[in-house]
CSV table of C-alpha atoms and ligand atoms in Angstrom, one decimal:
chain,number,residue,atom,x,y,z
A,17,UNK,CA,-4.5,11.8,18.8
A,18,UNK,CA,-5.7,9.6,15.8
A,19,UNK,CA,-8.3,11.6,14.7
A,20,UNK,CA,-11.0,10.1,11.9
A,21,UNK,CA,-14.6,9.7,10.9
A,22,UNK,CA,-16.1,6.5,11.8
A,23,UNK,CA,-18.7,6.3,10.0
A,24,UNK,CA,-20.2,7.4,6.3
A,25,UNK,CA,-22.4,10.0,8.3
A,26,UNK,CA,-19.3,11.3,9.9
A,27,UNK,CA,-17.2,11.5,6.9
A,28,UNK,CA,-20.2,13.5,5.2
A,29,UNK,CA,-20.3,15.8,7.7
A,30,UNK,CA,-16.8,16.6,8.4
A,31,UNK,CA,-15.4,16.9,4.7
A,32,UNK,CA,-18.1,18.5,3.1
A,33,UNK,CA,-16.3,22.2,1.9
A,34,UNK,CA,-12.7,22.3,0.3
A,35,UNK,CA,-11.8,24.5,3.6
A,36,UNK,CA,-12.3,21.0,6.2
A,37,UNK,CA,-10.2,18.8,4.0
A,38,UNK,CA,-7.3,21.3,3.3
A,39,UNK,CA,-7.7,21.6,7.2
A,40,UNK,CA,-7.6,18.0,7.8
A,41,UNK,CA,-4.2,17.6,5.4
A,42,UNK,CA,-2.5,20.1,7.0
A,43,UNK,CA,-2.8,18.7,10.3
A,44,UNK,CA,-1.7,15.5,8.9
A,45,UNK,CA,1.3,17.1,7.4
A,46,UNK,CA,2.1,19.1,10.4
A,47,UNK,CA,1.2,17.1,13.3
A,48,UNK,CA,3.7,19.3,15.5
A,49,UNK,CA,2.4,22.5,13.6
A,50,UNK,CA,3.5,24.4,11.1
A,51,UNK,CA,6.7,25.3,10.7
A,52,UNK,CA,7.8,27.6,7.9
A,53,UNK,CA,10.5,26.4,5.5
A,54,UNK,CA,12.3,29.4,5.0
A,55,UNK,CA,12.4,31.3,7.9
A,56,UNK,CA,12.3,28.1,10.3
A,57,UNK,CA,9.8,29.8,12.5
A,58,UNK,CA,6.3,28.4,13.9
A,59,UNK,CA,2.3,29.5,13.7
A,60,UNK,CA,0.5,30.9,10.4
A,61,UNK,CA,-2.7,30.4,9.2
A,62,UNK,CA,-4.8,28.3,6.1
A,63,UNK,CA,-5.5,31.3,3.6
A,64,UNK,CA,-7.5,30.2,0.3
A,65,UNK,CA,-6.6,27.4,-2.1
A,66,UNK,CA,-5.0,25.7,0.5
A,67,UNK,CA,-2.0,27.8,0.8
A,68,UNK,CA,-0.5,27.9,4.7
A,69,UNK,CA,0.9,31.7,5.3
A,70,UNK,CA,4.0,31.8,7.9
A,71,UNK,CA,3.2,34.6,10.3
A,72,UNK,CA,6.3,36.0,10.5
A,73,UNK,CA,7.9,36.0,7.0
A,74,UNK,CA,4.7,35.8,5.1
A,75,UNK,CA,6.1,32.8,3.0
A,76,UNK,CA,3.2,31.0,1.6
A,77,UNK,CA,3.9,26.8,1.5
A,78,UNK,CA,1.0,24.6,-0.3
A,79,UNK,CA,-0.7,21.8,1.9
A,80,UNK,CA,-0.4,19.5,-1.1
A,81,UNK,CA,2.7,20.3,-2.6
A,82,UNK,CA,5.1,17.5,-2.5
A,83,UNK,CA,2.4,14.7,-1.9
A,84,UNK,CA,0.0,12.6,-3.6
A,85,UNK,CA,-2.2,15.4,-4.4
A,86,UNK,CA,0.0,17.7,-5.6
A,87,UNK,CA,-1.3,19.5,-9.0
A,88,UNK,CA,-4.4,18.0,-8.8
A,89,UNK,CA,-7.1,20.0,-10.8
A,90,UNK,CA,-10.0,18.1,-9.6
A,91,UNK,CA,-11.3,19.1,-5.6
A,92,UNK,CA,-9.7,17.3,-2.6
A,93,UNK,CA,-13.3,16.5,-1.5
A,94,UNK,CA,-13.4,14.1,-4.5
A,95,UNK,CA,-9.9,12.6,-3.7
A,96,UNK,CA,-11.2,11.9,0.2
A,97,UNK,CA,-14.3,10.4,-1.0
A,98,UNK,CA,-11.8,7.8,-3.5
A,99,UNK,CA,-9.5,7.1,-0.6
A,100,UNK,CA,-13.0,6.6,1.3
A,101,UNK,CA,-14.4,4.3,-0.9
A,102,UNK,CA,-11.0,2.2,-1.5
A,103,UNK,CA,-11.0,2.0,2.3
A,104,UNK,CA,-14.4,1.4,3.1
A,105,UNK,CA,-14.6,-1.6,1.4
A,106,UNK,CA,-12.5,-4.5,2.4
A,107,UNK,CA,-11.6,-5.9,-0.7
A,108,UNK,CA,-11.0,-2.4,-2.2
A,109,UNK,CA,-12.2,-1.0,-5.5
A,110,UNK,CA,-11.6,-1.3,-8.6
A,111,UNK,CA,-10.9,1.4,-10.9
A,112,UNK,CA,-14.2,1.0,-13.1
A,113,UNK,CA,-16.4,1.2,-9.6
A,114,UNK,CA,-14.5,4.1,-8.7
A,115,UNK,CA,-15.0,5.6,-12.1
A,116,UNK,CA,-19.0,5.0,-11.3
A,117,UNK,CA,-18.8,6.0,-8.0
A,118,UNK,CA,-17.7,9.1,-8.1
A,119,UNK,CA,-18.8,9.8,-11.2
A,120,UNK,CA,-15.7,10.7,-13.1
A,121,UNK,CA,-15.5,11.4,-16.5
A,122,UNK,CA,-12.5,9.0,-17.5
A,123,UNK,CA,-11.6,5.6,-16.7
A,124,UNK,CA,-8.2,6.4,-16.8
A,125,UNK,CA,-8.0,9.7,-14.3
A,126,UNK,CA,-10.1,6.9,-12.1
A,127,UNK,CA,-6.9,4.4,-12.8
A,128,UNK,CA,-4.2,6.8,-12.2
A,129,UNK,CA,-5.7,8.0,-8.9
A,130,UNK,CA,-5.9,4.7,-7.6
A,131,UNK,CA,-2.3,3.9,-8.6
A,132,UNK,CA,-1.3,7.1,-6.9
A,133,UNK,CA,-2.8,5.8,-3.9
A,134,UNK,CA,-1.6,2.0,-4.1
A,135,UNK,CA,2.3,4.3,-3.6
A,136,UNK,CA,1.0,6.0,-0.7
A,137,UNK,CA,0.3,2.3,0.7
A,138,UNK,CA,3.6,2.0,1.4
A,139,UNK,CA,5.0,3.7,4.3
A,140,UNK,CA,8.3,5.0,4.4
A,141,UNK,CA,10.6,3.5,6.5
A,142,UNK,CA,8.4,1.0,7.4
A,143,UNK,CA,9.2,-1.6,9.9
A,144,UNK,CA,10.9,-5.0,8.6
A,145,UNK,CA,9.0,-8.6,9.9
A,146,UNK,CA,10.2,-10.1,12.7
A,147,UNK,CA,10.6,-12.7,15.2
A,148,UNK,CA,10.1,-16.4,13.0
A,149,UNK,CA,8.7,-15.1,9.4
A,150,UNK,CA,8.0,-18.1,6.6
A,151,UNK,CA,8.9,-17.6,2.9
A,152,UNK,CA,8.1,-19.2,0.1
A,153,UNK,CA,7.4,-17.9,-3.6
A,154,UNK,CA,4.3,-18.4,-6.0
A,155,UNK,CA,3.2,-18.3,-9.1
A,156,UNK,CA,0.4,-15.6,-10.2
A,157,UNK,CA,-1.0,-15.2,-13.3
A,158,UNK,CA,-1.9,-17.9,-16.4
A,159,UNK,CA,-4.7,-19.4,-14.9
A,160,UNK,CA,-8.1,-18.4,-16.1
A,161,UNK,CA,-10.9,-16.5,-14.5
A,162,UNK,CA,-14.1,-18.9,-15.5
A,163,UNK,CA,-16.2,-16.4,-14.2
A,164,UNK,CA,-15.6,-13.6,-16.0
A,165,UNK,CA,-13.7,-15.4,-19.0
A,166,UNK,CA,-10.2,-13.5,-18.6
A,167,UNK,CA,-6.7,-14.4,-18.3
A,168,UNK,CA,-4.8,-13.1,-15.7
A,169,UNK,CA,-2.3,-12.3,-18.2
A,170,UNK,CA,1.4,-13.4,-18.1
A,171,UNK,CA,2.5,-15.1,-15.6
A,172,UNK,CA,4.8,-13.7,-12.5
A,173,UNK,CA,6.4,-14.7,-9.6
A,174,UNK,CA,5.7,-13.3,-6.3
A,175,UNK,CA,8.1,-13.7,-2.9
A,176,UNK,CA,5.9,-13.4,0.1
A,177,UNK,CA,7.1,-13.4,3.7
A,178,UNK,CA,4.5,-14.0,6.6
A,179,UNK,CA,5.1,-13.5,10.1
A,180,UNK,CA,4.3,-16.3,12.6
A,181,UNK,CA,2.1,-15.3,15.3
A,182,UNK,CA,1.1,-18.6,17.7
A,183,UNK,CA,-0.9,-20.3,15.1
A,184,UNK,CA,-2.0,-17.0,13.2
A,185,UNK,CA,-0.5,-14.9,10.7
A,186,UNK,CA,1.4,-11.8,11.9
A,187,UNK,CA,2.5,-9.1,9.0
A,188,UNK,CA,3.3,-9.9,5.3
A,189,UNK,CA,5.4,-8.3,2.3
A,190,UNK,CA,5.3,-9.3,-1.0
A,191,UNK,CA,7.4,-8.5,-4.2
A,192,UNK,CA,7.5,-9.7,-7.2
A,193,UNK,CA,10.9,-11.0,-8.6
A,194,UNK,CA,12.1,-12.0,-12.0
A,195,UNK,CA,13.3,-15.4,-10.7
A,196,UNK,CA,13.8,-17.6,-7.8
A,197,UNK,CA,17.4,-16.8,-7.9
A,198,UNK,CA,19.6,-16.7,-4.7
A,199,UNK,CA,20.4,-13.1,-5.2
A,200,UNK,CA,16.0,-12.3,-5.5
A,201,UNK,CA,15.6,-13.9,-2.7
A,202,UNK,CA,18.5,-12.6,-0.1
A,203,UNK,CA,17.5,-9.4,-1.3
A,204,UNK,CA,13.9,-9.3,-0.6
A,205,UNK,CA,14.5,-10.8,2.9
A,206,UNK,CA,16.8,-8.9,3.8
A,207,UNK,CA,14.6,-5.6,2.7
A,208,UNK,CA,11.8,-7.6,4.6
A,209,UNK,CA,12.7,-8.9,7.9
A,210,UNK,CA,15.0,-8.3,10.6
A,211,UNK,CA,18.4,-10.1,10.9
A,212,UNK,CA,18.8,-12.1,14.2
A,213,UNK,CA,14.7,-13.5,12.9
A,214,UNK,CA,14.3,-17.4,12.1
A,215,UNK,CA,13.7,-17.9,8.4
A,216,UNK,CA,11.6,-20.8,7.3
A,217,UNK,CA,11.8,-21.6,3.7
A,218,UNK,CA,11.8,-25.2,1.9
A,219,UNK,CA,14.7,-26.9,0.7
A,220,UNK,CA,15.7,-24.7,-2.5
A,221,UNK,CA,19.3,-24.3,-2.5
A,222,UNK,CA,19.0,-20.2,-3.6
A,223,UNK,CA,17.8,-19.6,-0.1
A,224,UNK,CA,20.8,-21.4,1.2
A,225,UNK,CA,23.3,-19.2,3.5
A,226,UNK,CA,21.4,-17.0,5.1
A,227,UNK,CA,22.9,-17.5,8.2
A,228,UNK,CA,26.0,-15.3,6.8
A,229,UNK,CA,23.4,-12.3,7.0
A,230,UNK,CA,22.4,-12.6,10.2
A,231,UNK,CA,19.3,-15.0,10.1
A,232,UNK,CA,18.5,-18.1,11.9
A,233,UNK,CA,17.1,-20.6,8.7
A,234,UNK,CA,15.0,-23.5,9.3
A,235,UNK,CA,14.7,-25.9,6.5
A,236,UNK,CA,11.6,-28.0,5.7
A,237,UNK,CA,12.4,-30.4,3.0
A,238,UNK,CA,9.2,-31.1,1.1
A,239,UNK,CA,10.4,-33.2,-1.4
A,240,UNK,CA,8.7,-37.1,-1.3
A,241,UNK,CA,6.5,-35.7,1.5
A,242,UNK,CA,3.2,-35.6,-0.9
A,243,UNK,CA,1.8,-33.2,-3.2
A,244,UNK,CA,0.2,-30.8,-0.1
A,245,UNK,CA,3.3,-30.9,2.1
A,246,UNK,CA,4.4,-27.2,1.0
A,247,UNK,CA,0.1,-26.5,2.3
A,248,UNK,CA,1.1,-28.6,5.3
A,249,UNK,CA,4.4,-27.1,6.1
A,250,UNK,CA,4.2,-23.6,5.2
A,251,UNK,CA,0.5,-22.7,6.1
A,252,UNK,CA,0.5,-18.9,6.1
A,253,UNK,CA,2.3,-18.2,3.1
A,254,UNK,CA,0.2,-20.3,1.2
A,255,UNK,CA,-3.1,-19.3,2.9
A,256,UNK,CA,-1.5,-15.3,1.7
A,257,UNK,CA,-0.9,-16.7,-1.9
A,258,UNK,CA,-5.0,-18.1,-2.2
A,259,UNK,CA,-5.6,-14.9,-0.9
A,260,UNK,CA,-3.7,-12.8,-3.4
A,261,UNK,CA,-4.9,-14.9,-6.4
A,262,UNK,CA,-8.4,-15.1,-5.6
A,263,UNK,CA,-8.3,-10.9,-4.8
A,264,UNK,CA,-6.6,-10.2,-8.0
A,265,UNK,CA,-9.3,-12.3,-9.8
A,266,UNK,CA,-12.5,-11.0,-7.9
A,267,UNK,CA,-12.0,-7.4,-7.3
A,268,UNK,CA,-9.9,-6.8,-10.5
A,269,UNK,CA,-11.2,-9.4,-12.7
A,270,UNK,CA,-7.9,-10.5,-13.4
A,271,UNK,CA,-7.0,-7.8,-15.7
A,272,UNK,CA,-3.7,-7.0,-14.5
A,273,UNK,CA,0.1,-6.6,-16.4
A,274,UNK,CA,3.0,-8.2,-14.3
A,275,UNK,CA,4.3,-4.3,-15.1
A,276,UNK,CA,1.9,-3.2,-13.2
A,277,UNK,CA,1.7,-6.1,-10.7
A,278,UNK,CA,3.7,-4.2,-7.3
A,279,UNK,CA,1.6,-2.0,-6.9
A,280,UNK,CA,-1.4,-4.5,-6.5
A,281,UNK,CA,0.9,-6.1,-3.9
A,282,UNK,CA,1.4,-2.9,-2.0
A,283,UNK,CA,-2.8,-2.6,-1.9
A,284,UNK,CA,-3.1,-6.3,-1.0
A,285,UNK,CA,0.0,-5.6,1.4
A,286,UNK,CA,-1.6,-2.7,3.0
A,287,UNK,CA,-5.3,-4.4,3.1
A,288,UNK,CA,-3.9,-7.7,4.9
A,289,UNK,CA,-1.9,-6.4,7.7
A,290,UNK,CA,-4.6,-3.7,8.5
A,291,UNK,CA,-7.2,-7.0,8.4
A,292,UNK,CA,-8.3,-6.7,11.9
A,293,UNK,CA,-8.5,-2.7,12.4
A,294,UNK,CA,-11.8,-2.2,14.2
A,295,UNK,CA,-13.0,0.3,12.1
A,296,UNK,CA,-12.8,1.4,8.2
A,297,UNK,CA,-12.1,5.0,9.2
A,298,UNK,CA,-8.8,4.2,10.9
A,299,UNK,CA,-7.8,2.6,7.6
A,300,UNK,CA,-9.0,6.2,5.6
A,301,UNK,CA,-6.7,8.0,8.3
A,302,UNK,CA,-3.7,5.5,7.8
A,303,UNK,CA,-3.4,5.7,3.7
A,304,UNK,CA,-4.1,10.1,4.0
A,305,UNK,CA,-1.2,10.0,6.5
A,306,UNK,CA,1.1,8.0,4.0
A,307,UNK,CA,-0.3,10.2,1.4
A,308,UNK,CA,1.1,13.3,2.7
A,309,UNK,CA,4.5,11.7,3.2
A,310,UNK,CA,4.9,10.0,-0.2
A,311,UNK,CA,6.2,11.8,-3.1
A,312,UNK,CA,4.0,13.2,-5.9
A,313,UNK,CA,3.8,10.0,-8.8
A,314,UNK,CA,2.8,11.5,-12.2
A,315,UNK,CA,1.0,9.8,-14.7
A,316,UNK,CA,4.1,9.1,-16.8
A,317,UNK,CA,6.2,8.2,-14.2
A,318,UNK,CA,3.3,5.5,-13.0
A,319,UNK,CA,3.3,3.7,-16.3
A,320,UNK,CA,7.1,3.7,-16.3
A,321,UNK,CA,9.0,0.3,-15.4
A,322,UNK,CA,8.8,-0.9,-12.0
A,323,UNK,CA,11.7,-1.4,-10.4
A,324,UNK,CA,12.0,-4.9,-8.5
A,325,UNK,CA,11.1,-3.8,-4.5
B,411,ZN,ZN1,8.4,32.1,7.5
């Protein structure tokens, strides 16, 4: 059973002592129960410090070892009110208001936890799009945020795929890519949606041959057809990449690096196909469960390169 807080009141209440959210994770992690890595067996209990104790071999296995919050120094109440407060809202946080918010000392422990938590947005082994899926690539970055006065920085390109549903917008993935290269864009569709789905993509020859991968491709040549025809004829990507730009210019001001650019897509990735859950808490449960299942990120290995998704 999906089991969450639905409201602020009821997220008070329920997470207030170290003891409910170590309780909380280890259910997450252990939805069948515990069962002890060394001696295989089942059943223990939660002693201090979040340690789970096997009742037969006495082998002690930590609730947060080999997740997000692994070697954390700070207490999991505080990471469950960030994950709260990044959920809560529906065009996120940034790492300043969550710096505020829960009244950290540094900017950068509040922008490290956030990235940590922009991993656990992905899910492993996640489903690919199916059924008819349009794609299409834009450019992000360049232009200026009047507003605040900001670049967005260097410019990047982004791949996004976006399920057809009737008239409506099913699922989306995004990722950015160095170039609109036929060997980009194979690869990130065929990470992305299931063969034996219909493609739509305009007329540029690098998505050309996707048929040999198991795809159906349908083809809408925008050339001479005015300067809105890519608007007209691939609606839901381009309503995603408005979306995207004006999210990366409101919530975070623009201030991003294209190095650091994925994992803004996984958040807006994650935020967008979870649009219509009926309640904030489901999204809260969603990104703890991921966060169990993800591997620890550390700091270095978070301002390393990016690979390309
Ligand atoms: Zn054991």
């Amino acid at each position: 059973m999906e089991d969450y807080p639905r409201t602020v009141l009821e997220f008070e209440d329920r997470f207030a002592s170290e003891q409910s959210c170590w309780e909380y994770l280890a259910a997450l992690r252990w939805p069948e129960g515990f069962v002890c890595p060394r001696c295989h067996e089942s059943g223990g209990w939660l002693a201090s410090r979040g340690r789970w104790v096997c009742q037969h071999c006495r082998h002690q296995a930590s609730v947060t070892a080999g997740t997000v919050f692994q070697d954390t120094h700070k207490p999991l109440r505080l990471w469950f009110r960030a994950i709260w407060h990044v959920t809560s809202q529906k065009t996120g946080a940034s790492a300043v208001s969550l710096q505020q918010v829960l009244g950290l000392g540094s900017y950068l422990t509040a922008w490290t936890w956030l990235h940590k938590l922009r991993r656990a947005m992905v899910r492993p082994g996640r489903d690919r799009l199916q059924g008819a899926v349009e794609v299409d690539e834009t450019i992000v970055g360049g232009e200026s945020a009047e507003h605040f006065g900001r670049n967005l920085g260097e410019k990047s390109l982004v791949v996004i795929a976006a399920e057809k549903k009737g008239a409506a917008t099913g699922r989306i993935r995004l990722a950015l890519i160095p170039q609109a290269t036929r060997e980009a864009l194979h690869q990130f569709i065929r990470q992305s949606i299931e063969p034996g789905s219909l493609v739509h993509t305009d007329g540029l020859p690098a998505y050309r041959e996707l048929e040999g991968f198991g795809y159906k491709h349908q083809v809408s040549v925008l050339l001479g057809k005015g300067p809105d025809a890519a608007i007209r004829l691939l609606p839901r990507v381009h309503r995603v990449a408005s979306l995207l730009k004006r999210w990366l210019l409101g919530t975070h001001q623009g201030a991003i690096s294209a190095k650091h650019l994925p994992y803004y897509l996984d958040e807006f990735t994650f935020r967008f196909n979870r649009r219509t859950s009926r309640t904030r808490g489901k999204l809260f449960y969603r990104l703890l469960q991921q966060a169990v299942q993800v591997s620890p990120q550390t700091y270095e290995r978070l301002i390393a390169n990016h690979n390309i998704q």
